[in-house]
Short mmCIF file of C-alpha atoms and ligand atoms in Angstrom, two decimals:
data_model
loop_
_atom_site.label_atom_id
_atom_site.label_comp_id
_atom_site.label_asym_id
_atom_site.label_seq_id
_atom_site.Cartn_x
_atom_site.Cartn_y
_atom_site.Cartn_z
CA MET A 1 28.78 -1.88 -39.55
CA ALA A 2 31.13 -4.33 -37.95
CA SER A 3 31.77 -2.60 -35.35
CA PHE A 4 28.58 -1.86 -34.37
CA SER A 5 27.33 -5.56 -34.34
CA ARG A 6 30.17 -6.04 -32.16
CA LEU A 7 28.55 -3.82 -29.77
CA LEU A 8 25.74 -4.89 -30.01
CA LEU A 9 26.76 -8.01 -29.27
CA LEU A 10 28.80 -7.29 -26.39
CA LEU A 11 25.50 -5.47 -24.85
CA SER A 12 23.78 -8.61 -25.19
CA VAL A 13 26.46 -10.11 -23.28
CA LEU A 14 26.90 -7.64 -20.35
CA LEU A 15 23.16 -6.68 -19.86
CA PRO A 16 21.26 -10.34 -20.85
CA PHE A 17 18.71 -10.36 -19.16
CA ALA A 18 18.20 -6.19 -18.40
CA HIS A 19 14.73 -4.82 -19.57
CA SER A 20 13.40 -8.53 -19.95
CA VAL A 21 9.45 -7.00 -18.57
CA SER A 22 7.23 -5.71 -20.86
CA ILE A 23 3.97 -4.72 -20.99
CA THR A 24 1.48 -6.91 -23.49
CA SER A 25 -2.32 -5.76 -23.13
CA THR A 26 -3.47 -2.67 -21.57
CA ALA A 27 -7.08 -2.09 -20.20
CA SER A 28 -9.31 -0.13 -17.98
CA TRP A 29 -12.91 0.50 -15.63
CA ASN A 30 -14.21 2.91 -14.29
CA ILE A 31 -15.32 1.99 -10.95
CA THR A 32 -17.53 5.16 -9.45
CA ASN A 33 -17.09 9.11 -9.66
CA ASP A 34 -15.22 10.25 -7.21
CA PRO A 35 -16.86 11.81 -4.32
CA GLU A 36 -17.17 15.90 -4.66
CA GLY A 37 -15.14 18.21 -3.41
CA SER A 38 -11.28 19.24 -3.15
CA VAL A 39 -10.70 16.38 -0.66
CA HIS A 40 -9.14 12.42 -1.86
CA LEU A 41 -10.70 10.20 0.17
CA ASN A 42 -9.78 6.73 -2.54
CA GLY A 43 -5.95 6.21 -3.55
CA LEU A 44 -3.89 7.50 -0.48
CA ALA A 45 -0.35 5.29 0.10
CA PHE A 46 -1.72 3.99 3.64
CA GLN A 47 -4.26 2.01 2.30
CA GLN A 48 -3.15 -1.78 2.44
CA GLN A 49 -5.54 -2.66 0.21
CA ALA A 50 -7.61 -0.91 -1.71
CA LEU A 51 -7.33 -3.79 -4.86
CA SER A 52 -7.01 -7.17 -3.76
CA THR A 53 -7.10 -10.65 -5.70
CA PHE A 54 -8.15 -13.39 -3.56
CA GLY A 55 -8.89 -16.75 -5.75
CA ASP A 56 -10.28 -16.17 -8.83
CA TYR A 57 -11.39 -12.96 -7.98
CA GLN A 58 -10.57 -9.77 -7.28
CA TYR A 59 -12.28 -6.93 -4.87
CA VAL A 60 -12.27 -3.01 -4.44
CA ALA A 61 -13.14 -0.81 -1.40
CA PHE A 62 -13.92 2.61 -1.91
CA TYR A 63 -16.34 5.39 -1.36
CA SER A 64 -18.89 6.69 -3.62
CA THR A 65 -21.51 9.59 -2.72
CA SER A 66 -24.58 8.39 -0.55
CA PRO A 67 -28.22 9.65 -1.84
CA LYS A 68 -27.46 12.44 1.10
CA GLY A 69 -24.99 14.13 -1.31
CA TYR A 70 -22.16 16.63 -1.06
CA GLY A 71 -19.97 14.77 1.64
CA HIS A 72 -22.53 12.21 2.45
CA HIS A 73 -20.70 8.73 1.72
CA TYR A 74 -21.01 4.94 1.65
CA VAL A 75 -18.00 2.65 1.60
CA ASN A 76 -18.48 0.41 -1.37
CA LEU A 77 -16.88 -3.53 -1.99
CA GLY A 78 -16.84 -4.28 -5.78
CA ARG A 79 -15.96 -8.13 -7.02
CA ARG A 80 -15.17 -9.37 -9.91
CA ARG A 81 -14.20 -12.75 -11.62
CA VAL A 82 -10.49 -12.70 -12.66
CA THR A 83 -9.04 -16.31 -13.19
CA PRO A 84 -9.72 -18.41 -15.41
CA SER A 85 -11.20 -15.08 -17.97
CA LEU A 86 -12.38 -11.76 -16.55
CA GLY A 87 -16.13 -11.34 -15.64
CA ASP A 88 -17.75 -7.65 -14.83
CA TRP A 89 -17.49 -5.13 -12.37
CA GLN A 90 -20.26 -6.07 -9.14
CA TYR A 91 -20.83 -3.20 -6.39
CA PHE A 92 -22.81 -2.63 -3.93
CA ALA A 93 -22.54 -0.10 -1.05
CA PHE A 94 -22.81 -0.42 2.66
CA SER A 95 -25.83 1.75 2.97
CA ASP A 96 -26.49 1.48 7.07
CA TYR A 97 -22.48 3.71 7.44
CA GLU A 98 -22.38 7.09 6.15
CA GLN A 99 -18.94 8.46 6.53
CA THR A 100 -19.26 12.39 6.64
CA THR A 101 -15.77 13.39 7.45
CA LEU A 102 -14.65 14.99 4.96
CA ASP A 103 -10.68 14.07 5.74
CA GLU A 104 -7.80 12.57 3.95
CA HIS A 105 -7.14 10.39 6.58
CA ASN A 106 -10.82 8.98 6.57
CA THR A 107 -9.60 6.17 3.84
CA ILE A 108 -10.43 2.42 3.47
CA SER A 109 -8.23 -0.28 4.22
CA LEU A 110 -9.84 -4.16 3.34
CA GLY A 111 -8.24 -7.35 4.29
CA ILE A 112 -9.00 -11.46 3.38
CA SER A 113 -7.88 -14.14 5.50
CA GLY A 114 -7.66 -17.69 4.47
CA ASP A 115 -10.97 -18.73 5.46
CA GLY A 116 -12.43 -16.10 2.21
CA LYS A 117 -13.95 -13.58 5.26
CA ILE A 118 -13.49 -9.69 3.68
CA HIS A 119 -12.61 -7.39 6.49
CA LEU A 120 -13.23 -3.82 6.04
CA SER A 121 -11.78 -1.20 8.25
CA PHE A 122 -12.64 2.64 7.35
CA ASP A 123 -13.12 6.56 8.12
CA HIS A 124 -10.13 7.20 10.52
CA HIS A 125 -8.04 9.69 12.42
CA ASP A 126 -7.49 9.85 16.21
CA VAL A 127 -11.26 8.19 16.92
CA PRO A 128 -12.03 4.80 17.93
CA LEU A 129 -12.11 1.74 15.47
CA ASN A 130 -14.66 0.98 13.01
CA TYR A 131 -14.34 -2.59 11.90
CA ARG A 132 -16.60 -4.75 9.77
CA VAL A 133 -16.55 -8.50 8.62
CA SER A 134 -18.29 -11.02 6.45
CA SER A 135 -20.48 -13.31 8.56
CA SER A 136 -18.97 -15.92 6.28
CA GLY A 137 -16.23 -16.30 3.92
CA VAL A 138 -17.35 -15.17 0.52
CA ALA A 139 -14.19 -15.01 -0.86
CA LYS A 140 -14.02 -18.62 -0.75
CA THR A 141 -17.82 -19.85 -1.07
CA ILE A 142 -18.84 -16.93 -3.55
CA PRO A 143 -22.25 -15.78 -3.33
CA ALA A 144 -24.11 -15.80 -6.35
CA GLU A 145 -25.63 -12.35 -5.11
CA TRP A 146 -23.13 -9.31 -4.53
CA THR A 147 -25.56 -7.36 -1.57
CA GLN A 148 -24.55 -6.38 1.97
CA SER A 149 -26.31 -9.12 3.07
CA ALA A 150 -23.36 -11.47 2.65
CA PHE A 151 -21.99 -8.86 5.62
CA GLY A 152 -24.63 -9.60 8.21
CA GLY A 153 -23.91 -7.57 10.87
CA SER A 154 -23.04 -3.83 11.54
CA VAL A 155 -19.71 -1.88 12.01
CA VAL A 156 -18.24 -2.98 15.41
CA HIS A 157 -15.47 -0.69 17.37
CA SER A 158 -13.23 -3.59 18.61
CA LEU A 159 -11.94 -6.50 17.31
CA PRO A 160 -13.59 -9.62 19.11
CA GLY A 161 -11.47 -12.13 20.66
CA SER A 162 -8.53 -9.26 21.26
CA THR A 163 -7.77 -6.49 23.54
CA GLY A 164 -7.14 -2.69 23.28
CA PRO A 165 -6.68 0.28 22.99
CA TRP A 166 -8.95 1.12 19.89
CA THR A 167 -8.48 4.66 20.24
CA PRO A 168 -7.27 7.01 19.10
CA LEU A 169 -7.01 5.34 16.13
CA THR A 170 -5.79 5.73 12.61
CA TYR A 171 -4.39 3.93 9.53
CA PRO A 172 -5.81 0.85 9.36
CA ARG A 173 -3.70 -2.10 7.69
CA PHE A 174 -4.33 -5.71 6.59
CA GLU A 175 -1.97 -8.38 6.20
CA ARG A 176 -1.99 -11.90 4.86
CA LEU A 177 0.10 -14.37 6.51
CA ALA A 178 1.46 -17.93 4.53
CA ASN A 179 -1.19 -19.58 7.26
CA GLY A 180 -4.26 -17.39 5.88
CA ASP A 181 -4.36 -15.78 9.09
CA LEU A 182 -4.64 -12.02 8.72
CA LEU A 183 -2.67 -9.18 10.59
CA MET A 184 -4.20 -5.65 11.68
CA GLU A 185 -1.33 -3.55 11.99
CA PHE A 186 -2.66 0.64 13.10
CA ARG A 187 -1.47 3.67 15.03
CA ILE A 188 -2.93 4.60 18.40
CA GLY A 189 -1.87 8.15 19.16
CA LYS A 190 -2.06 10.83 16.68
CA SER A 191 1.01 12.41 14.37
CA GLY A 192 3.97 13.73 16.87
CA ALA A 193 2.92 11.27 19.23
CA GLY A 194 1.35 7.59 19.12
CA ASP A 195 2.70 3.95 18.86
CA SER A 196 2.01 1.46 16.42
CA TYR A 197 -0.08 -1.79 17.22
CA ILE A 198 -0.43 -5.41 15.51
CA HIS A 199 -3.33 -7.78 16.11
CA ARG A 200 -4.38 -11.19 14.71
CA TYR A 201 -6.88 -13.00 13.42
CA SER A 202 -7.05 -16.63 13.45
CA SER A 203 -8.68 -17.97 10.09
CA SER A 204 -9.33 -21.57 11.87
CA SER A 205 -11.45 -20.09 15.07
CA GLY A 206 -12.52 -17.10 13.47
CA GLN A 207 -11.74 -14.96 16.81
CA TRP A 208 -8.91 -12.08 17.05
CA SER A 209 -6.03 -11.77 19.36
CA ALA A 210 -3.38 -9.20 20.56
CA VAL A 211 0.22 -9.19 19.02
CA GLY A 212 0.49 -6.04 20.81
CA LYS A 213 2.24 -2.87 20.45
CA TYR A 214 5.48 -3.04 18.20
CA LEU A 215 6.57 0.56 17.22
CA GLN A 216 6.55 2.92 20.54
CA GLY A 217 7.03 6.68 20.22
CA GLN A 218 9.50 9.03 21.94
CA ASP A 219 7.48 11.69 22.10
CA ASN A 220 7.43 11.36 18.28
CA ASN A 221 5.97 9.03 15.57
CA ALA A 222 6.55 5.92 13.63
CA TYR A 223 4.69 6.24 9.93
CA ILE A 224 5.30 2.59 8.23
CA ASN A 225 5.79 2.25 4.57
CA GLY A 226 3.88 -0.90 5.21
CA ILE A 227 3.83 -4.36 7.16
CA THR A 228 4.85 -6.57 4.47
CA SER A 229 4.89 -11.12 5.05
CA GLN A 230 7.02 -12.75 2.64
CA ASP A 231 8.54 -16.40 2.76
CA GLY A 232 7.46 -16.25 7.13
CA LYS A 233 9.39 -12.95 7.64
CA LEU A 234 6.89 -10.14 8.74
CA TYR A 235 8.61 -6.70 7.14
CA ALA A 236 8.50 -2.91 8.17
CA SER A 237 9.93 0.01 7.62
CA TRP A 238 9.28 3.62 8.62
CA THR A 239 10.19 7.48 9.40
CA VAL A 240 9.88 9.27 12.41
CA ARG A 241 7.95 12.55 12.44
CA GLU A 242 8.72 14.86 15.94
CA THR A 243 5.53 17.77 15.37
CA PRO A 244 2.68 16.97 13.41
CA ASP A 245 5.00 19.02 11.05
CA ALA A 246 5.52 16.96 8.25
CA SER A 247 8.87 18.82 7.95
CA THR A 248 9.92 17.14 10.97
CA ASN A 249 10.06 13.61 9.55
CA HIS A 250 13.49 12.12 9.86
CA ASP A 251 15.61 9.13 9.00
CA PHE A 252 14.64 5.27 7.74
CA TYR A 253 14.27 2.69 10.22
CA PHE A 254 13.78 -0.80 9.39
CA ALA A 255 12.59 -4.61 11.22
CA PHE A 256 12.05 -7.40 10.76
CA SER A 257 10.02 -10.64 12.67
CA GLU A 258 9.63 -14.49 12.48
CA ASP A 259 7.55 -14.83 14.21
CA ASP A 260 4.71 -12.64 12.17
CA GLY A 261 5.39 -9.37 14.75
CA LYS A 262 5.70 -11.19 18.20
CA THR A 263 9.84 -10.41 18.33
CA TRP A 264 12.05 -8.33 16.22
CA LYS A 265 14.99 -8.11 14.54
CA ALA A 266 17.58 -5.36 13.34
CA SER A 267 18.34 -5.38 10.17
CA SER A 268 21.84 -7.33 11.88
CA GLY A 269 19.79 -9.80 12.49
CA THR A 270 20.06 -8.97 16.46
CA THR A 271 17.09 -9.45 18.53
CA VAL A 272 15.38 -5.98 19.70
CA THR A 273 13.15 -5.20 23.35
CA LYS A 274 9.83 -4.81 22.04
CA PRO A 275 8.41 -1.88 21.50
CA ILE A 276 10.92 -0.88 19.23
CA THR A 277 11.80 2.56 19.41
CA PRO A 278 13.91 5.08 17.51
CA SER A 279 16.81 4.88 19.85
CA THR A 280 16.59 0.84 19.44
CA ALA A 281 20.24 0.24 19.01
CA GLY A 282 21.25 -0.93 15.45
CA ILE A 283 17.21 0.14 14.25
CA LYS A 284 18.38 3.40 11.77
CA VAL A 285 19.88 2.41 8.99
CA TYR A 286 20.01 5.89 7.12
CA THR A 287 19.97 8.96 8.89
CA ILE A 288 18.37 11.54 6.58
CA PRO A 289 17.69 14.96 9.17
CA GLN A 290 14.14 17.18 9.58
CA SER A 291 13.55 19.42 6.69
CA SER A 292 14.74 16.80 4.09
CA GLU A 293 11.23 16.82 2.26
CA ILE A 294 10.50 13.00 3.25
CA ILE A 295 6.95 11.74 2.90
CA ASN A 296 5.90 9.81 5.56
CA GLN A 297 4.02 6.61 4.63
CA GLU A 298 5.09 6.12 0.64
CA ALA A 299 5.65 2.06 0.03
CA GLN A 300 7.92 -1.16 0.56
CA CYS A 301 7.42 -4.76 -0.92
CA ALA A 302 9.06 -8.36 -0.32
CA ASP A 303 10.62 -10.23 -3.05
CA SER A 304 10.77 -14.20 -3.33
CA LYS A 305 14.66 -13.98 -3.03
CA GLY A 306 14.17 -12.84 0.31
CA ARG A 307 15.22 -8.76 -0.67
CA PHE A 308 12.89 -6.01 0.97
CA HIS A 309 12.61 -3.14 -1.36
CA ALA A 310 11.00 0.85 0.03
CA LEU A 311 10.34 3.96 -1.71
CA MET A 312 10.58 6.46 -0.02
CA ARG A 313 12.24 10.00 -1.26
CA ASP A 314 14.05 13.32 0.31
CA LYS A 315 15.51 16.02 -1.12
CA SER A 316 18.79 15.30 1.12
CA SER A 317 21.24 15.55 -1.83
CA GLY A 318 20.11 19.43 -3.01
CA THR A 319 17.15 18.10 -5.23
CA ALA A 320 13.71 16.09 -4.17
CA ARG A 321 14.66 12.62 -5.36
CA PHE A 322 13.15 8.75 -5.37
CA TYR A 323 14.82 6.68 -3.76
CA HIS A 324 14.71 2.77 -3.94
CA TYR A 325 16.14 1.17 -0.28
CA MET A 326 16.98 -2.62 -0.88
CA ARG A 327 17.87 -4.98 1.51
CA THR A 328 19.43 -8.48 0.28
CA ALA A 329 18.77 -11.20 1.62
CA ALA A 330 22.36 -11.94 2.82
CA GLY A 331 21.09 -8.30 4.84
CA VAL A 332 22.84 -5.52 3.27
CA PHE A 333 21.33 -2.55 2.81
CA SER A 334 21.38 0.71 -0.33
CA LYS A 335 19.49 3.50 -1.43
CA THR A 336 20.08 4.16 -4.26
CA ALA A 337 18.45 7.24 -6.00
CA ILE A 338 15.69 6.27 -9.04
CA THR A 339 16.67 8.94 -12.15
CA VAL A 340 14.91 7.63 -14.89
CA PRO A 341 14.50 10.38 -18.28
CA GLY A 342 11.22 12.64 -18.26
CA LEU A 343 10.17 11.88 -14.60
CA SER A 344 9.48 14.78 -12.79
CA THR A 345 11.18 16.42 -9.36
CA PRO A 346 8.15 15.22 -7.31
CA PRO A 347 7.59 18.93 -5.30
CA TYR A 348 7.24 18.79 -1.72
CA LEU A 349 4.32 16.77 -0.21
CA SER A 350 3.14 15.65 -3.85
CA TYR A 351 1.60 12.42 -4.34
CA ARG A 352 3.43 9.12 -3.38
CA GLY A 353 3.80 5.79 -5.05
CA LYS A 354 4.05 2.40 -4.83
CA LEU A 355 6.99 -0.60 -5.40
CA ALA A 356 5.34 -4.15 -6.15
CA SER A 357 7.87 -7.19 -6.65
CA VAL A 358 7.44 -10.31 -8.95
CA GLY A 359 10.16 -12.56 -9.29
CA ASP A 360 13.72 -10.94 -10.27
CA THR A 361 11.61 -7.66 -11.54
CA LEU A 362 11.11 -4.52 -9.56
CA ILE A 363 7.64 -2.32 -10.63
CA ALA A 364 7.83 1.21 -9.37
CA ILE A 365 4.47 3.20 -10.20
CA LEU A 366 5.33 6.94 -9.38
CA PRO A 367 3.08 9.93 -9.61
CA ASP A 368 4.04 12.57 -11.70
CA ALA A 369 2.96 15.41 -10.27
CA PRO A 370 3.40 18.18 -12.45
CA LYS A 371 2.41 16.57 -15.12
CA ASN A 372 -0.73 14.71 -13.62
CA THR A 373 0.55 11.37 -14.73
CA VAL A 374 1.02 8.01 -13.34
CA THR A 375 4.43 6.55 -15.07
CA ILE A 376 4.70 2.86 -14.40
CA TRP A 377 8.67 1.26 -14.55
CA GLY A 378 10.28 -1.91 -14.57
CA ALA A 379 13.60 -2.65 -13.31
CA THR A 380 15.50 -5.98 -12.96
CA ALA A 381 18.10 -8.23 -10.59
CA ALA A 382 20.13 -8.56 -13.41
CA GLY A 383 20.82 -4.72 -14.01
CA ASN A 384 20.70 -4.21 -9.83
CA PHE A 385 17.44 -2.54 -10.28
CA GLN A 386 19.08 0.20 -11.88
CA ASP A 387 17.94 -0.20 -14.91
CA TRP A 388 14.84 1.38 -15.30
CA LYS A 389 12.39 1.24 -18.60
CA SER A 390 9.55 3.29 -18.96
CA LEU A 391 6.40 0.62 -18.94
CA ALA A 392 3.29 2.67 -18.61
CA THR A 393 2.11 6.20 -18.46
CA ILE A 394 -1.55 6.95 -17.30
CA THR A 395 -2.60 10.43 -17.81
CA ASN A 396 -5.01 12.51 -15.69
CA MET A 397 -4.07 11.55 -12.82
CA ALA A 398 -4.27 14.13 -9.62
CA GLY A 399 -3.95 11.29 -6.63
CA GLU A 400 -1.46 7.79 -5.15
CA PRO A 401 -1.57 5.04 -7.10
CA LEU A 402 -2.33 1.65 -4.79
CA VAL A 403 -1.32 -2.02 -6.73
CA ASP A 404 -2.43 -5.55 -6.33
CA HIS A 405 0.06 -7.54 -5.06
CA GLU A 406 -2.12 -10.63 -4.60
CA ARG A 407 -2.68 -10.44 -8.64
CA LEU A 408 0.84 -9.44 -9.91
CA LYS A 409 1.70 -13.12 -9.22
CA SER A 410 -0.38 -13.63 -11.80
CA GLY A 411 1.49 -11.71 -13.89
CA VAL A 412 -1.10 -8.84 -14.62
CA LEU A 413 0.00 -5.57 -12.68
CA SER A 414 -3.63 -3.91 -11.63
CA VAL A 415 -3.50 -0.77 -9.82
CA PHE A 416 -6.15 1.55 -7.89
CA VAL A 417 -6.45 5.13 -9.37
CA ARG A 418 -8.11 8.53 -9.07
CA GLN A 419 -8.54 10.55 -11.95
CA GLY A 420 -8.31 14.46 -12.06
CA GLY A 421 -11.07 16.73 -13.11
CA PRO A 422 -14.02 17.81 -11.71
CA PHE A 423 -16.37 15.91 -10.00
CA GLY A 424 -18.66 14.09 -12.22
CA THR A 425 -16.01 13.19 -14.31
CA ARG A 426 -13.40 12.63 -11.66
CA LYS A 427 -13.65 8.55 -11.63
CA VAL A 428 -12.09 6.06 -9.51
CA GLN A 429 -10.14 3.37 -12.10
CA VAL A 430 -8.31 -0.11 -11.80
CA TRP A 431 -6.09 -0.61 -15.02
CA ASP A 432 -4.83 -3.70 -15.73
CA PHE A 433 -1.49 -4.39 -17.45
CA GLY A 434 -0.47 -8.12 -18.85
CA LEU A 435 3.04 -7.78 -18.11
CA GLN A 436 5.79 -10.38 -20.06
CA LEU A 437 8.23 -10.84 -17.94
C1 LIG B 501 -14.65 6.36 -18.51
O1 LIG B 501 -15.37 7.41 -17.92
C2 LIG B 501 -15.48 8.41 -19.03
C3 LIG B 501 -16.26 9.62 -18.95
O2 LIG B 501 -15.84 10.31 -17.84
C4 LIG B 501 -15.40 8.14 -20.74
O3 LIG B 501 -15.23 9.00 -21.27
C5 LIG B 501 -14.43 6.89 -20.88
O4 LIG B 501 -14.66 5.58 -21.65
C6 LIG B 501 -15.04 6.30 -18.89
N1 LIG B 501 -13.81 4.66 -19.64
C7 LIG B 501 -14.20 3.05 -19.43
C8 LIG B 501 -13.18 2.33 -19.77
O5 LIG B 501 -15.47 2.92 -19.86
#
């Protein structure tokens, strides 16, 4: 007994802060019936974002079936108050645009600029830009009615004030900067041959301008894990694909910018020539050969302590694993397998996960495809981000979870998920997990 107490004492001295994250409350909402058919249009890892908080409200973007039925979808936008207390969801559908391509690329991305305007881009797979924006700052001056009338105009195929190319476009992403300006990032080209561009919306002038092409393929293309602005730095990490075949994904690349994407640096801090190509010196951080079962566009985030985190899986060790890539504030990279009890080995091309950070806590939201679940884990800086602790498991899942990074800052992990099961019962849901940090 005495030695057991001493062991506990020793453990509490050795692990003073590890495992300090826990869940204090859980709630979920059905957002819509997921559209009919085998194709996923809601909940793909490259949607940046589908669920995002701005001020006192949270917003969700999703497709629902239009009155015409199978194969016809509307873009929907929901909102609810989250501060100081939770309100009910309100939704409307944009009935002037029908989405009809059954293709998992053709998702919706949502961005909110500091002036409160809500920007949406959707329905792309190597086609001209589709973009629409609210006519006023509806996320700042909150309208009593939640209807399409708040959005005024129609879908446009360029960003007002900026210069193209605008086609063939895929994977639009939005990221707000600290001053309220909004970046838009997308690929021009196609799988195995494409370039990545950034445009910037000025929250003061309401106009877009081109920041330029920052990644350029060499008869291949970069698939980014995300584009993340944190404390004055903009981070990108990616893998490179040689052909449309996903097995030709290779290597882990990283760059950061200290001027919001105008110029870029390698991990060492050395400024690199723009556009960055796969052969730009210092850009490749980890060599991972083709046919290693990397899945492009998994996840990344940055934390308030200057660390950068990415999630990408591979089978280079012989067993497929999720890996946590981390770059410290001092610029030192590590790649560590996420080995947690009970999590299945991710099958090739199975659903992708997410990472999110709050303070010294890192949250991994990992689909366990063989078990049809989404599992949520927490790790801490004190535990070297290897003290993964199971926080929650969501059952009956068949899709890629998305996370509200903004809301996490207030201690609520809010995730967007797609259920499994047949059309009619299969819901798109939002889950809230209150966190004790
Ligand atoms: C979501 O919908 C299902 C029916 O498909 C129902 O059983 C469940 O109670 C609903 N959940 C919530 C939180 O309303």
